[in-house]
Short mmCIF file of C-alpha atoms in Angstrom, two decimals:
data_model
loop_
_atom_site.label_atom_id
_atom_site.label_comp_id
_atom_site.label_asym_id
_atom_site.label_seq_id
_atom_site.Cartn_x
_atom_site.Cartn_y
_atom_site.Cartn_z
CA MET A 180 -44.10 51.74 -53.91
CA ASN A 181 -40.86 52.65 -52.21
CA GLN A 182 -41.38 56.37 -52.53
CA ALA A 183 -41.02 58.24 -49.25
CA ASP A 184 -39.97 61.68 -48.10
CA GLY A 185 -40.00 62.87 -51.70
CA GLN A 186 -37.49 60.31 -52.92
CA ALA A 187 -37.87 58.44 -56.18
CA PRO A 188 -38.64 54.71 -55.95
CA VAL A 189 -35.65 52.40 -56.01
CA ALA A 190 -35.84 49.80 -58.78
CA TRP A 191 -34.29 46.37 -58.27
CA ASP A 192 -32.15 46.04 -61.39
CA PRO A 193 -30.60 42.72 -62.52
CA GLU A 194 -27.09 43.62 -61.34
CA GLN A 195 -28.35 44.55 -57.87
CA LYS A 196 -30.29 41.29 -57.71
CA MET A 197 -27.22 39.27 -58.70
CA GLN A 198 -25.07 40.99 -56.07
CA PHE A 199 -27.80 40.56 -53.48
CA LEU A 200 -28.06 36.80 -54.10
CA PHE A 201 -24.27 36.43 -54.18
CA ALA A 202 -24.07 38.07 -50.74
CA LEU A 203 -26.68 35.63 -49.43
CA ARG A 204 -24.81 32.61 -50.75
CA SER A 205 -21.50 33.87 -49.37
CA LYS A 206 -23.07 34.03 -45.89
CA GLY A 207 -24.32 30.43 -46.10
CA VAL A 208 -27.83 30.77 -47.55
CA THR A 209 -27.78 27.85 -50.00
CA ASN A 210 -31.28 26.34 -49.89
CA PRO A 211 -32.70 26.70 -53.43
CA ARG A 212 -36.28 27.36 -52.26
CA VAL A 213 -35.14 30.07 -49.84
CA LEU A 214 -32.94 31.72 -52.47
CA SER A 215 -35.79 31.61 -54.98
CA ALA A 216 -38.17 33.27 -52.48
CA MET A 217 -35.63 35.97 -51.67
CA GLU A 218 -35.07 36.59 -55.37
CA GLU A 219 -38.80 36.94 -55.92
CA ILE A 220 -39.47 39.30 -52.98
CA ASP A 221 -37.91 42.70 -53.64
CA ARG A 222 -36.56 44.14 -50.36
CA GLY A 223 -36.78 47.69 -51.72
CA PRO A 224 -40.44 48.44 -50.90
CA PHE A 225 -39.88 47.39 -47.28
CA VAL A 226 -37.26 50.10 -46.67
CA ARG A 227 -38.55 53.66 -46.65
CA GLY A 228 -37.26 57.18 -46.25
CA VAL A 229 -33.58 58.11 -46.15
CA PHE A 230 -32.45 54.46 -45.95
CA ALA A 231 -34.26 53.38 -49.13
CA ARG A 232 -31.07 53.62 -51.18
CA ARG A 233 -29.43 51.01 -48.96
CA ALA A 234 -32.21 48.45 -49.32
CA TYR A 235 -30.05 45.97 -51.24
CA GLU A 236 -27.08 46.00 -48.88
CA ASP A 237 -26.63 43.08 -46.50
CA MET A 238 -27.25 45.09 -43.36
CA PRO A 239 -30.07 45.81 -40.89
CA LEU A 240 -31.77 49.18 -41.34
CA PRO A 241 -34.03 51.34 -39.15
CA ILE A 242 -37.78 51.35 -39.78
CA ALA A 243 -40.67 53.07 -38.03
CA CYS A 244 -41.54 52.64 -34.32
CA GLY A 245 -37.91 52.26 -33.31
CA GLN A 246 -37.64 48.84 -34.99
CA THR A 247 -35.34 47.45 -37.68
CA ILE A 248 -35.55 45.39 -40.86
CA SER A 249 -33.17 42.48 -40.39
CA GLN A 250 -30.03 41.89 -42.40
CA PRO A 251 -31.03 39.87 -45.51
CA SER A 252 -28.49 37.11 -44.83
CA VAL A 253 -29.90 36.67 -41.31
CA VAL A 254 -33.43 36.50 -42.76
CA GLY A 255 -32.17 33.86 -45.17
CA LEU A 256 -30.36 31.83 -42.51
CA MET A 257 -33.36 31.90 -40.14
CA THR A 258 -35.69 30.86 -42.95
CA GLN A 259 -33.32 28.14 -44.09
CA ALA A 260 -32.99 26.76 -40.54
CA ALA A 261 -36.78 26.58 -40.23
CA ASP A 262 -36.88 24.08 -43.12
CA ILE A 263 -40.36 25.16 -44.25
CA SER A 264 -42.44 22.87 -46.47
CA PRO A 265 -45.26 23.99 -48.81
CA ARG A 266 -47.89 22.52 -46.47
CA ASP A 267 -46.69 24.26 -43.30
CA LYS A 268 -48.61 26.77 -41.22
CA VAL A 269 -46.13 29.35 -39.93
CA LEU A 270 -46.30 31.90 -37.11
CA GLU A 271 -43.98 34.91 -37.22
CA LEU A 272 -43.66 37.09 -34.14
CA GLY A 273 -42.45 40.59 -34.91
CA THR A 274 -43.87 41.66 -38.28
CA GLY A 275 -41.69 44.76 -38.48
CA SER A 276 -41.42 45.85 -42.10
CA GLY A 277 -43.19 42.69 -43.31
CA TYR A 278 -40.15 41.47 -45.26
CA GLN A 279 -39.66 38.19 -43.38
CA ALA A 280 -43.37 37.36 -43.63
CA ALA A 281 -43.31 38.02 -47.38
CA ILE A 282 -40.42 35.57 -47.77
CA LEU A 283 -42.26 32.98 -45.67
CA SER A 284 -45.39 33.38 -47.79
CA LYS A 285 -43.51 32.00 -50.80
CA LEU A 286 -42.53 28.86 -48.88
CA ALA A 287 -45.48 27.98 -46.64
CA ARG A 288 -49.19 27.28 -47.03
CA ARG A 289 -50.23 29.94 -44.51
CA VAL A 290 -48.41 32.65 -42.58
CA TYR A 291 -49.67 34.43 -39.48
CA THR A 292 -47.59 37.42 -38.40
CA VAL A 293 -48.05 39.40 -35.18
CA ASP A 294 -46.63 42.77 -34.14
CA ARG A 295 -47.25 45.01 -31.14
CA HIS A 296 -47.20 48.18 -33.30
CA ARG A 297 -50.41 48.95 -35.19
CA ARG A 298 -48.61 51.24 -37.64
CA LEU A 299 -46.19 48.50 -38.71
CA VAL A 300 -49.01 46.00 -39.19
CA ALA A 301 -51.02 48.48 -41.27
CA GLU A 302 -48.03 49.32 -43.51
CA ALA A 303 -47.13 45.63 -43.92
CA ARG A 304 -50.72 44.80 -44.92
CA GLU A 305 -50.56 47.44 -47.65
CA LEU A 306 -47.37 45.88 -49.04
CA PHE A 307 -48.78 42.35 -48.89
CA GLU A 308 -51.85 43.50 -50.80
CA ALA A 309 -49.79 45.33 -53.41
CA MET A 310 -47.63 42.22 -53.92
CA ASP A 311 -50.63 39.85 -54.11
CA LEU A 312 -49.46 37.91 -51.06
CA HIS A 313 -52.85 36.66 -49.95
CA ASN A 314 -51.74 33.79 -47.69
CA ILE A 315 -50.53 36.18 -44.95
CA THR A 316 -52.67 37.26 -42.01
CA ALA A 317 -51.15 40.25 -40.18
CA ILE A 318 -52.39 40.92 -36.65
CA THR A 319 -51.73 43.60 -34.04
CA GLY A 320 -51.11 41.83 -30.74
CA ASP A 321 -48.76 40.76 -27.97
CA GLY A 322 -46.25 38.55 -29.74
CA SER A 323 -44.91 37.13 -26.49
CA ARG A 324 -48.22 35.27 -26.12
CA GLY A 325 -48.19 33.88 -29.65
CA LEU A 326 -51.50 33.12 -31.32
CA PRO A 327 -53.13 30.28 -29.36
CA ASP A 328 -56.40 30.39 -31.32
CA GLN A 329 -54.56 29.29 -34.47
CA SER A 330 -52.16 26.80 -32.87
CA PRO A 331 -50.50 24.40 -33.29
CA PHE A 332 -48.00 25.76 -35.78
CA ASP A 333 -45.60 23.73 -37.88
CA ARG A 334 -43.02 26.50 -37.73
CA ILE A 335 -42.55 29.55 -35.50
CA ILE A 336 -40.05 32.32 -36.27
CA VAL A 337 -39.39 34.98 -33.64
CA THR A 338 -37.69 38.16 -34.83
CA ALA A 339 -37.08 39.63 -31.38
CA ALA A 340 -34.85 38.33 -28.60
CA ALA A 341 -36.11 36.65 -25.43
CA GLU A 342 -34.12 35.64 -22.36
CA ASP A 343 -35.32 32.06 -22.92
CA PRO A 344 -37.58 30.44 -25.54
CA PRO A 345 -41.02 31.66 -24.33
CA SER A 346 -43.12 28.86 -22.85
CA PRO A 347 -46.40 30.08 -24.50
CA LEU A 348 -44.70 29.75 -27.90
CA LEU A 349 -43.24 26.33 -27.14
CA ALA A 350 -46.76 25.18 -26.23
CA GLN A 351 -48.07 26.33 -29.63
CA LEU A 352 -45.48 24.35 -31.61
CA ALA A 353 -46.71 21.13 -33.21
CA VAL A 354 -44.91 17.87 -32.51
CA GLY A 355 -42.19 17.68 -35.13
CA GLY A 356 -42.34 21.47 -35.48
CA ILE A 357 -39.44 23.90 -35.43
CA MET A 358 -39.07 27.29 -33.76
CA ILE A 359 -36.27 29.72 -34.60
CA VAL A 360 -35.72 32.28 -31.84
CA PRO A 361 -32.93 34.68 -30.78
CA VAL A 362 -32.08 34.14 -27.12
CA GLY A 363 -30.00 36.40 -24.89
CA GLN A 364 -30.15 38.79 -21.96
CA SER A 365 -28.79 41.81 -23.83
CA ASP A 366 -28.55 43.16 -27.35
CA ALA A 367 -24.80 42.48 -27.24
CA VAL A 368 -24.94 38.75 -26.43
CA GLN A 369 -27.59 36.79 -28.32
CA SER A 370 -27.67 33.40 -29.99
CA LEU A 371 -30.06 32.16 -32.64
CA ILE A 372 -31.59 28.92 -31.35
CA LYS A 373 -33.40 26.17 -33.26
CA VAL A 374 -35.98 24.40 -31.11
CA THR A 375 -37.46 21.14 -32.38
CA ARG A 376 -40.47 19.65 -30.61
CA THR A 377 -40.33 15.89 -30.22
CA GLU A 378 -42.80 13.37 -28.79
CA THR A 379 -41.02 13.61 -25.45
CA GLY A 380 -39.89 17.25 -25.22
CA PHE A 381 -37.71 19.78 -27.00
CA ASP A 382 -34.29 19.64 -28.67
CA TYR A 383 -32.18 22.82 -28.78
CA ASP A 384 -29.47 23.68 -31.30
CA GLU A 385 -27.40 26.87 -31.25
CA LEU A 386 -27.00 28.30 -34.76
CA LEU A 387 -25.14 31.64 -34.80
CA PRO A 388 -24.62 34.91 -32.91
CA VAL A 389 -27.20 37.60 -33.72
CA ARG A 390 -28.49 40.95 -32.51
CA PHE A 391 -32.23 41.66 -32.33
CA VAL A 392 -34.50 44.11 -30.53
CA PRO A 393 -35.99 42.62 -27.33
CA LEU A 394 -39.26 40.69 -27.30
CA LEU A 395 -41.60 42.89 -25.24
CA GLU A 396 -44.99 42.17 -23.71
CA GLY A 397 -48.08 44.24 -24.44
CA LEU A 398 -48.88 46.59 -27.30
CA GLY A 399 -46.53 49.32 -28.49
CA ARG A 400 -47.13 53.04 -28.50
CA ASP A 401 -47.00 54.21 -32.10
#
């Protein structure tokens, strides 16, 4: 599945898996359900081409369309902060490689993931099908607008940085729901924010410094 540019597929052997999980724990990913999901979803198929050999390192890597697959520990920390229950309906904005959505699919009842690049959505769908992840709906669209037709969402995870938590996404969050979003005006200064919707408004908690591609309006040019 991870064969690209004539390279042999990379198999996730037990030692790699142990080292991978140890790296997650050392960075603060301790939730048993999140660790179990990240053990079950092999990162290898989501990294293609010349970077395939580095799939199990705790680092972001380039993917198609000028995007990146996030550092596994950051994926774990974002997922952990979202505190997803088995009954939750989750919206992810920024499908990218599909890795984050695959992790979410092991934790939530339903996952909707949106990306502005048709190529990325098509490739992610192929992986989801191959992995029998049938509770994910992948859509090409403008992630900055969310997915109002399917709202409200119990959890929203944004994998691109906005200057402020986008108001259309806040409006699509259920009362009691949580949104995890990188916020910052440049790729050098960003903070991961946890937004919790209450009966009377929104609570904001700053989690950790991060670096993500910007959240852009409209559809991408593949």
